[in-house]
PDB file of C-alpha atoms in Angstrom:
ATOM      1  CA  ASP A 146       0.000   0.000   0.000  1.00 53.00           C
ATOM      2  CA  THR A 147       1.461   3.359  -0.964  1.00 77.00           C
ATOM      3  CA  GLY A 148      -0.818   5.593   1.082  1.00 94.00           C
ATOM      4  CA  VAL A 149       0.179   8.111   3.740  1.00 97.00           C
ATOM      5  CA  SER A 150       1.712   6.431   6.756  1.00 97.00           C
ATOM      6  CA  GLN A 151       1.798   7.883  10.263  1.00 98.00           C
ATOM      7  CA  ASN A 152       3.644   6.603  13.310  1.00 98.00           C
ATOM      8  CA  PRO A 153       2.946   5.934  16.042  1.00 98.00           C
ATOM      9  CA  ARG A 154      -0.833   5.344  15.871  1.00 97.00           C
ATOM     10  CA  HIS A 155      -1.217   6.114  19.560  1.00 98.00           C
ATOM     11  CA  LYS A 156       0.949   7.980  22.024  1.00 98.00           C
ATOM     12  CA  ILE A 157       0.313   8.444  25.731  1.00 98.00           C
ATOM     13  CA  THR A 158       2.614  10.842  27.487  1.00 98.00           C
ATOM     14  CA  LYS A 159       2.825  12.728  30.736  1.00 98.00           C
ATOM     15  CA  ARG A 160       2.408  16.470  30.838  1.00 98.00           C
ATOM     16  CA  GLY A 161       5.710  18.207  30.285  1.00 98.00           C
ATOM     17  CA  GLN A 162       7.253  15.507  28.141  1.00 98.00           C
ATOM     18  CA  ASN A 163       8.263  15.984  24.514  1.00 98.00           C
ATOM     19  CA  VAL A 164       6.754  13.878  21.741  1.00 98.00           C
ATOM     20  CA  THR A 165       7.575  13.435  18.063  1.00 98.00           C
ATOM     21  CA  PHE A 166       5.346  12.072  15.326  1.00 98.00           C
ATOM     22  CA  ARG A 167       6.381  10.923  11.876  1.00 98.00           C
ATOM     23  CA  CYS A 168       4.566  11.107   8.567  1.00 98.00           C
ATOM     24  CA  ASP A 169       5.557   9.375   5.338  1.00 97.00           C
ATOM     25  CA  PRO A 170       3.564  10.861   2.452  1.00 97.00           C
ATOM     26  CA  ILE A 171       2.739   9.304  -0.880  1.00 95.00           C
ATOM     27  CA  SER A 172       6.104   9.249  -2.607  1.00 92.00           C
ATOM     28  CA  GLU A 173       5.321  11.422  -5.629  1.00 88.00           C
ATOM     29  CA  HIS A 174       3.467  14.068  -3.588  1.00 92.00           C
ATOM     30  CA  ASN A 175       5.369  17.294  -3.049  1.00 91.00           C
ATOM     31  CA  ARG A 176       2.953  18.883  -0.581  1.00 92.00           C
ATOM     32  CA  LEU A 177       2.581  17.713   2.992  1.00 95.00           C
ATOM     33  CA  TYR A 178       0.132  19.019   5.581  1.00 95.00           C
ATOM     34  CA  TRP A 179      -0.367  18.633   9.311  1.00 96.00           C
ATOM     35  CA  TYR A 180      -3.825  18.988  10.839  1.00 96.00           C
ATOM     36  CA  ARG A 181      -5.109  18.568  14.391  1.00 97.00           C
ATOM     37  CA  GLN A 182      -8.545  17.178  15.180  1.00 97.00           C
ATOM     38  CA  THR A 183     -10.293  17.110  18.522  1.00 95.00           C
ATOM     39  CA  LEU A 184     -13.315  14.979  19.288  1.00 92.00           C
ATOM     40  CA  GLY A 185     -16.426  16.012  17.420  1.00 90.00           C
ATOM     41  CA  GLN A 186     -14.648  18.696  15.392  1.00 93.00           C
ATOM     42  CA  GLY A 187     -13.260  18.984  11.909  1.00 94.00           C
ATOM     43  CA  PRO A 188      -9.521  18.973  11.255  1.00 95.00           C
ATOM     44  CA  GLU A 189      -7.765  22.275  11.943  1.00 94.00           C
ATOM     45  CA  PHE A 190      -4.831  23.304   9.786  1.00 93.00           C
ATOM     46  CA  LEU A 191      -1.448  23.490  11.512  1.00 94.00           C
ATOM     47  CA  THR A 192       1.193  23.806   8.805  1.00 94.00           C
ATOM     48  CA  TYR A 193       2.191  22.724   5.333  1.00 91.00           C
ATOM     49  CA  PHE A 194       5.291  22.084   3.260  1.00 93.00           C
ATOM     50  CA  GLN A 195       6.004  22.214  -0.417  1.00 90.00           C
ATOM     51  CA  ASN A 196       8.991  19.957  -0.840  1.00 91.00           C
ATOM     52  CA  GLU A 197      11.251  20.874   2.091  1.00 92.00           C
ATOM     53  CA  ALA A 198      10.011  24.445   2.474  1.00 92.00           C
ATOM     54  CA  GLN A 199       7.527  25.196   5.252  1.00 92.00           C
ATOM     55  CA  LEU A 200       5.216  27.677   3.559  1.00 87.00           C
ATOM     56  CA  GLU A 201       2.634  28.410   6.203  1.00 87.00           C
ATOM     57  CA  LYS A 202       2.080  27.951   9.908  1.00 89.00           C
ATOM     58  CA  SER A 203      -1.218  28.433  11.682  1.00 89.00           C
ATOM     59  CA  ARG A 204      -1.492  30.637  14.710  1.00 86.00           C
ATOM     60  CA  LEU A 205      -2.597  27.434  16.448  1.00 79.00           C
ATOM     61  CA  LEU A 206       1.005  26.279  16.182  1.00 83.00           C
ATOM     62  CA  SER A 207       2.569  27.688  19.331  1.00 86.00           C
ATOM     63  CA  ASP A 208       6.301  27.920  19.944  1.00 91.00           C
ATOM     64  CA  ARG A 209       6.151  24.472  21.526  1.00 95.00           C
ATOM     65  CA  PHE A 210       5.314  22.948  18.140  1.00 96.00           C
ATOM     66  CA  SER A 211       7.832  22.445  15.371  1.00 95.00           C
ATOM     67  CA  ALA A 212       7.589  20.604  12.102  1.00 96.00           C
ATOM     68  CA  GLU A 213      10.298  19.612   9.673  1.00 96.00           C
ATOM     69  CA  ARG A 214      10.552  17.990   6.299  1.00 96.00           C
ATOM     70  CA  PRO A 215      14.313  17.877   5.845  1.00 91.00           C
ATOM     71  CA  LYS A 216      14.627  16.208   2.455  1.00 88.00           C
ATOM     72  CA  GLY A 217      11.213  16.892   1.082  1.00 87.00           C
ATOM     73  CA  SER A 218      10.082  13.358   1.856  1.00 92.00           C
ATOM     74  CA  PHE A 219       8.960  12.338   5.357  1.00 97.00           C
ATOM     75  CA  SER A 220       8.016  14.915   7.974  1.00 98.00           C
ATOM     76  CA  THR A 221       8.153  15.077  11.747  1.00 98.00           C
ATOM     77  CA  LEU A 222       5.979  17.057  14.137  1.00 98.00           C
ATOM     78  CA  GLU A 223       7.430  17.663  17.587  1.00 97.00           C
ATOM     79  CA  ILE A 224       5.562  18.994  20.591  1.00 97.00           C
ATOM     80  CA  GLN A 225       7.702  20.163  23.476  1.00 97.00           C
ATOM     81  CA  ARG A 226       6.529  20.411  27.083  1.00 97.00           C
ATOM     82  CA  THR A 227       3.178  18.813  26.286  1.00 98.00           C
ATOM     83  CA  GLU A 228       0.021  20.098  27.937  1.00 97.00           C
ATOM     84  CA  GLN A 229      -3.296  18.355  28.456  1.00 96.00           C
ATOM     85  CA  GLY A 230      -4.815  20.646  25.848  1.00 95.00           C
ATOM     86  CA  ASP A 231      -2.522  19.083  23.251  1.00 97.00           C
ATOM     87  CA  SER A 232      -4.509  15.841  23.455  1.00 98.00           C
ATOM     88  CA  ALA A 233      -5.934  15.318  19.981  1.00 97.00           C
ATOM     89  CA  MET A 234      -5.617  13.344  16.767  1.00 97.00           C
ATOM     90  CA  TYR A 235      -2.754  14.655  14.630  1.00 98.00           C
ATOM     91  CA  LEU A 236      -3.382  14.030  10.965  1.00 98.00           C
ATOM     92  CA  CYS A 237      -0.922  14.197   8.115  1.00 98.00           C
ATOM     93  CA  ALA A 238      -1.958  14.565   4.490  1.00 96.00           C
ATOM     94  CA  SER A 239      -0.182  14.880   1.183  1.00 95.00           C
ATOM     95  CA  SER A 240      -1.058  16.122  -2.250  1.00 91.00           C
ATOM     96  CA  THR A 241       0.463  16.826  -5.603  1.00 86.00           C
ATOM     97  CA  THR A 242       0.583  20.078  -7.491  1.00 74.00           C
ATOM     98  CA  THR A 243       0.264  18.634 -10.967  1.00 63.00           C
ATOM     99  CA  GLY A 244      -2.416  20.573 -12.753  1.00 56.00           C
ATOM    100  CA  SER A 245      -4.065  23.342 -10.803  1.00 56.00           C
ATOM    101  CA  SER A 246      -2.882  23.454  -7.211  1.00 56.00           C
ATOM    102  CA  TYR A 247      -6.333  24.735  -6.273  1.00 59.00           C
ATOM    103  CA  ASN A 248      -7.887  21.424  -7.176  1.00 68.00           C
ATOM    104  CA  SER A 249      -5.687  18.824  -5.557  1.00 81.00           C
ATOM    105  CA  PRO A 250      -7.468  16.529  -3.107  1.00 89.00           C
ATOM    106  CA  LEU A 251      -5.646  15.636   0.085  1.00 92.00           C
ATOM    107  CA  HIS A 252      -4.697  12.057   0.917  1.00 95.00           C
ATOM    108  CA  PHE A 253      -4.762  11.529   4.671  1.00 97.00           C
ATOM    109  CA  GLY A 254      -2.995   9.102   6.937  1.00 97.00           C
ATOM    110  CA  ASN A 255      -4.851   7.433   9.802  1.00 97.00           C
ATOM    111  CA  GLY A 256      -3.413   9.863  12.303  1.00 97.00           C
ATOM    112  CA  THR A 257      -1.563   9.731  15.593  1.00 98.00           C
ATOM    113  CA  ARG A 258      -3.793   9.961  18.637  1.00 98.00           C
ATOM    114  CA  LEU A 259      -2.016  11.814  21.438  1.00 98.00           C
ATOM    115  CA  THR A 260      -3.180  11.576  25.038  1.00 98.00           C
ATOM    116  CA  VAL A 261      -1.466  13.819  27.567  1.00 98.00           C
ATOM    117  CA  THR A 262      -2.048  12.761  31.171  1.00 97.00           C
TER     118      THR A 262
ATOM    119  CA  SER B 289     -11.372  28.659  13.013  1.00 47.00           C
ATOM    120  CA  GLN B 290     -13.803  26.604  10.996  1.00 52.00           C
ATOM    121  CA  GLN B 291     -14.796  27.985   7.619  1.00 65.00           C
ATOM    122  CA  GLY B 292     -17.730  25.682   7.066  1.00 72.00           C
ATOM    123  CA  GLU B 293     -20.660  24.529   9.099  1.00 83.00           C
ATOM    124  CA  GLU B 294     -22.416  21.302   8.270  1.00 87.00           C
ATOM    125  CA  ASP B 295     -26.066  20.719   8.915  1.00 88.00           C
ATOM    126  CA  PRO B 296     -27.367  18.587  10.487  1.00 94.00           C
ATOM    127  CA  GLN B 297     -24.684  17.734  13.051  1.00 93.00           C
ATOM    128  CA  ALA B 298     -26.030  14.191  13.193  1.00 96.00           C
ATOM    129  CA  LEU B 299     -28.294  12.180  10.919  1.00 96.00           C
ATOM    130  CA  SER B 300     -29.740   8.710  11.412  1.00 97.00           C
ATOM    131  CA  ILE B 301     -31.454   6.902   8.549  1.00 97.00           C
ATOM    132  CA  GLN B 302     -32.318   3.382   7.485  1.00 97.00           C
ATOM    133  CA  GLU B 303     -30.473   1.478   4.807  1.00 97.00           C
ATOM    134  CA  GLY B 304     -31.843   2.260   1.383  1.00 97.00           C
ATOM    135  CA  GLU B 305     -32.903   5.798   2.252  1.00 98.00           C
ATOM    136  CA  ASN B 306     -31.222   8.901   0.895  1.00 98.00           C
ATOM    137  CA  ALA B 307     -29.054  11.103   3.109  1.00 97.00           C
ATOM    138  CA  THR B 308     -28.653  14.831   2.540  1.00 97.00           C
ATOM    139  CA  MET B 309     -26.040  16.949   4.275  1.00 97.00           C
ATOM    140  CA  ASN B 310     -25.586  20.667   3.890  1.00 96.00           C
ATOM    141  CA  CYS B 311     -22.550  22.877   4.219  1.00 95.00           C
ATOM    142  CA  SER B 312     -22.435  26.640   4.545  1.00 94.00           C
ATOM    143  CA  TYR B 313     -19.273  28.693   4.324  1.00 92.00           C
ATOM    144  CA  LYS B 314     -18.318  32.267   4.945  1.00 88.00           C
ATOM    145  CA  THR B 315     -15.941  33.594   2.307  1.00 86.00           C
ATOM    146  CA  SER B 316     -15.434  33.218  -1.439  1.00 85.00           C
ATOM    147  CA  ILE B 317     -13.897  29.942  -2.489  1.00 86.00           C
ATOM    148  CA  ASN B 318     -11.976  28.351  -5.345  1.00 84.00           C
ATOM    149  CA  ASN B 319     -13.503  24.953  -4.814  1.00 88.00           C
ATOM    150  CA  LEU B 320     -15.341  22.867  -2.264  1.00 92.00           C
ATOM    151  CA  GLN B 321     -14.537  19.274  -1.413  1.00 94.00           C
ATOM    152  CA  TRP B 322     -16.320  16.593   0.582  1.00 96.00           C
ATOM    153  CA  TYR B 323     -14.487  14.052   2.719  1.00 97.00           C
ATOM    154  CA  ARG B 324     -15.582  11.020   4.704  1.00 98.00           C
ATOM    155  CA  GLN B 325     -14.055   9.856   7.977  1.00 97.00           C
ATOM    156  CA  ASN B 326     -14.676   6.518   9.585  1.00 96.00           C
ATOM    157  CA  SER B 327     -14.264   6.412  13.350  1.00 93.00           C
ATOM    158  CA  GLY B 328     -10.624   6.602  14.404  1.00 89.00           C
ATOM    159  CA  ARG B 329      -9.347   6.814  10.831  1.00 92.00           C
ATOM    160  CA  GLY B 330      -8.105   9.475   8.460  1.00 93.00           C
ATOM    161  CA  LEU B 331     -10.259  11.347   5.988  1.00 96.00           C
ATOM    162  CA  VAL B 332     -10.996  10.054   2.509  1.00 97.00           C
ATOM    163  CA  HIS B 333     -11.655  12.406  -0.392  1.00 96.00           C
ATOM    164  CA  LEU B 334     -15.055  11.887  -1.997  1.00 97.00           C
ATOM    165  CA  ILE B 335     -15.664  14.622  -4.534  1.00 96.00           C
ATOM    166  CA  LEU B 336     -14.536  18.106  -5.555  1.00 93.00           C
ATOM    167  CA  ILE B 337     -16.704  20.799  -7.103  1.00 94.00           C
ATOM    168  CA  ARG B 338     -15.202  23.944  -8.580  1.00 91.00           C
ATOM    169  CA  SER B 339     -16.657  27.362  -7.899  1.00 90.00           C
ATOM    170  CA  ASN B 340     -17.906  27.636 -11.489  1.00 93.00           C
ATOM    171  CA  GLU B 341     -19.764  24.316 -11.292  1.00 95.00           C
ATOM    172  CA  ARG B 342     -23.263  23.878  -9.907  1.00 97.00           C
ATOM    173  CA  GLU B 343     -23.680  20.123  -9.688  1.00 98.00           C
ATOM    174  CA  LYS B 344     -21.487  17.064  -9.824  1.00 97.00           C
ATOM    175  CA  HIS B 345     -22.110  13.329  -9.602  1.00 97.00           C
ATOM    176  CA  SER B 346     -19.923  10.418  -8.583  1.00 96.00           C
ATOM    177  CA  GLY B 347     -21.558   7.024  -8.217  1.00 97.00           C
ATOM    178  CA  ARG B 348     -24.219   7.361  -5.494  1.00 98.00           C
ATOM    179  CA  LEU B 349     -22.997  10.846  -4.587  1.00 98.00           C
ATOM    180  CA  ARG B 350     -24.483  14.090  -5.843  1.00 98.00           C
ATOM    181  CA  VAL B 351     -23.014  17.437  -4.831  1.00 98.00           C
ATOM    182  CA  THR B 352     -24.480  20.846  -5.495  1.00 98.00           C
ATOM    183  CA  LEU B 353     -22.898  24.242  -5.020  1.00 97.00           C
ATOM    184  CA  ASP B 354     -24.643  27.590  -4.738  1.00 97.00           C
ATOM    185  CA  THR B 355     -22.008  30.302  -4.519  1.00 94.00           C
ATOM    186  CA  SER B 356     -24.622  33.048  -4.169  1.00 95.00           C
ATOM    187  CA  LYS B 357     -25.833  31.425  -0.953  1.00 95.00           C
ATOM    188  CA  LYS B 358     -22.370  30.168   0.007  1.00 94.00           C
ATOM    189  CA  SER B 359     -23.706  26.673   0.476  1.00 96.00           C
ATOM    190  CA  SER B 360     -23.283  23.133  -0.784  1.00 97.00           C
ATOM    191  CA  SER B 361     -25.167  19.891  -0.317  1.00 97.00           C
ATOM    192  CA  LEU B 362     -24.075  16.270  -0.447  1.00 98.00           C
ATOM    193  CA  LEU B 363     -26.688  13.664  -1.313  1.00 98.00           C
ATOM    194  CA  ILE B 364     -25.976   9.978  -0.807  1.00 98.00           C
ATOM    195  CA  THR B 365     -28.579   7.854  -2.542  1.00 98.00           C
ATOM    196  CA  ALA B 366     -29.619   4.330  -1.545  1.00 98.00           C
ATOM    197  CA  SER B 367     -27.523   4.460   1.617  1.00 98.00           C
ATOM    198  CA  ARG B 368     -25.767   1.410   2.998  1.00 97.00           C
ATOM    199  CA  ALA B 369     -24.576   0.519   6.479  1.00 97.00           C
ATOM    200  CA  ALA B 370     -21.021   1.025   5.199  1.00 96.00           C
ATOM    201  CA  ASP B 371     -21.822   4.704   4.608  1.00 98.00           C
ATOM    202  CA  THR B 372     -21.889   5.209   8.387  1.00 98.00           C
ATOM    203  CA  ALA B 373     -19.196   7.832   8.978  1.00 98.00           C
ATOM    204  CA  SER B 374     -18.625  11.536   9.533  1.00 97.00           C
ATOM    205  CA  TYR B 375     -18.768  13.739   6.472  1.00 97.00           C
ATOM    206  CA  PHE B 376     -16.896  17.021   6.178  1.00 96.00           C
ATOM    207  CA  CYS B 377     -16.961  19.800   3.655  1.00 95.00           C
ATOM    208  CA  ALA B 378     -13.716  21.646   3.035  1.00 94.00           C
ATOM    209  CA  THR B 379     -12.989  24.777   1.087  1.00 90.00           C
ATOM    210  CA  THR B 380     -10.041  26.336  -0.651  1.00 82.00           C
ATOM    211  CA  LEU B 381     -10.221  30.062  -0.193  1.00 73.00           C
ATOM    212  CA  ILE B 382      -9.579  32.725  -2.794  1.00 67.00           C
ATOM    213  CA  ASN B 383      -6.709  35.149  -2.410  1.00 57.00           C
ATOM    214  CA  THR B 384      -5.160  33.667   0.685  1.00 55.00           C
ATOM    215  CA  GLY B 385      -1.768  33.179  -0.914  1.00 53.00           C
ATOM    216  CA  THR B 386      -1.957  29.511   0.037  1.00 52.00           C
ATOM    217  CA  ALA B 387      -3.741  28.003  -2.857  1.00 52.00           C
ATOM    218  CA  SER B 388      -4.403  24.548  -1.624  1.00 59.00           C
ATOM    219  CA  LYS B 389      -4.816  24.935   2.131  1.00 76.00           C
ATOM    220  CA  LEU B 390      -8.115  23.284   2.942  1.00 86.00           C
ATOM    221  CA  THR B 391     -10.326  24.586   5.721  1.00 89.00           C
ATOM    222  CA  PHE B 392     -12.762  22.013   7.104  1.00 92.00           C
ATOM    223  CA  GLY B 393     -16.229  22.305   8.508  1.00 91.00           C
ATOM    224  CA  THR B 394     -17.510  20.760  11.703  1.00 91.00           C
ATOM    225  CA  GLY B 395     -18.923  17.623  10.114  1.00 95.00           C
ATOM    226  CA  THR B 396     -22.141  15.621   9.930  1.00 96.00           C
ATOM    227  CA  ARG B 397     -22.216  12.254  11.677  1.00 97.00           C
ATOM    228  CA  LEU B 398     -24.252   9.843   9.567  1.00 98.00           C
ATOM    229  CA  GLN B 399     -25.604   6.611  11.034  1.00 98.00           C
ATOM    230  CA  VAL B 400     -27.156   4.124   8.626  1.00 97.00           C
ATOM    231  CA  THR B 401     -29.063   1.324  10.320  1.00 96.00           C
ATOM    232  CA  LEU B 402     -30.213  -1.997   8.873  1.00 90.00           C
TER     233      LEU B 402
END
């Protein structure tokens, strides 16, 4: 299967600890997105990359959050000094910019569910 | 912040019936997309409708778009138990400088019973 892969699927951590999530996009996709989703809500945009360049960050992404995509392939999302409010599903998606970039559907991974105790 | 609002928030129907979900949005868009999410999984793209289109079909799905009312509807005909999921509309905004950033609505939870 060549879909978007996210690891780990679940992460339980204690408040104050750092966590890192990984996303492997579909190989030919040059855009990669991170979203956060809390229970009963739609996904909220966090940040996105085109190749290795981080082109936009949401105001939701505090200084404790950092994302990288060093070689334009996989990406990592790190949360430092986790808080209980960080508990959520973190979703990664990828897309391609062939054709009009306005009309590219996103391909999502199954997410990493973070629980901060 | 959420750009779209789906209505209803929850919908329960019997297998074989049609399901209609509505989405309203606030600002001008390039296109509108519908996604499905099964519990605990990622989202799956269903259909995309461009701002200059009014209706689109894909299998048992029919999507309409009314840009004057800033609204869209998703119709699932002859529903099946496997259609049970949450459905989200998502929009790509005009003139944001980030052409393909999708902004999602709050979702409609559809339950199809046998």
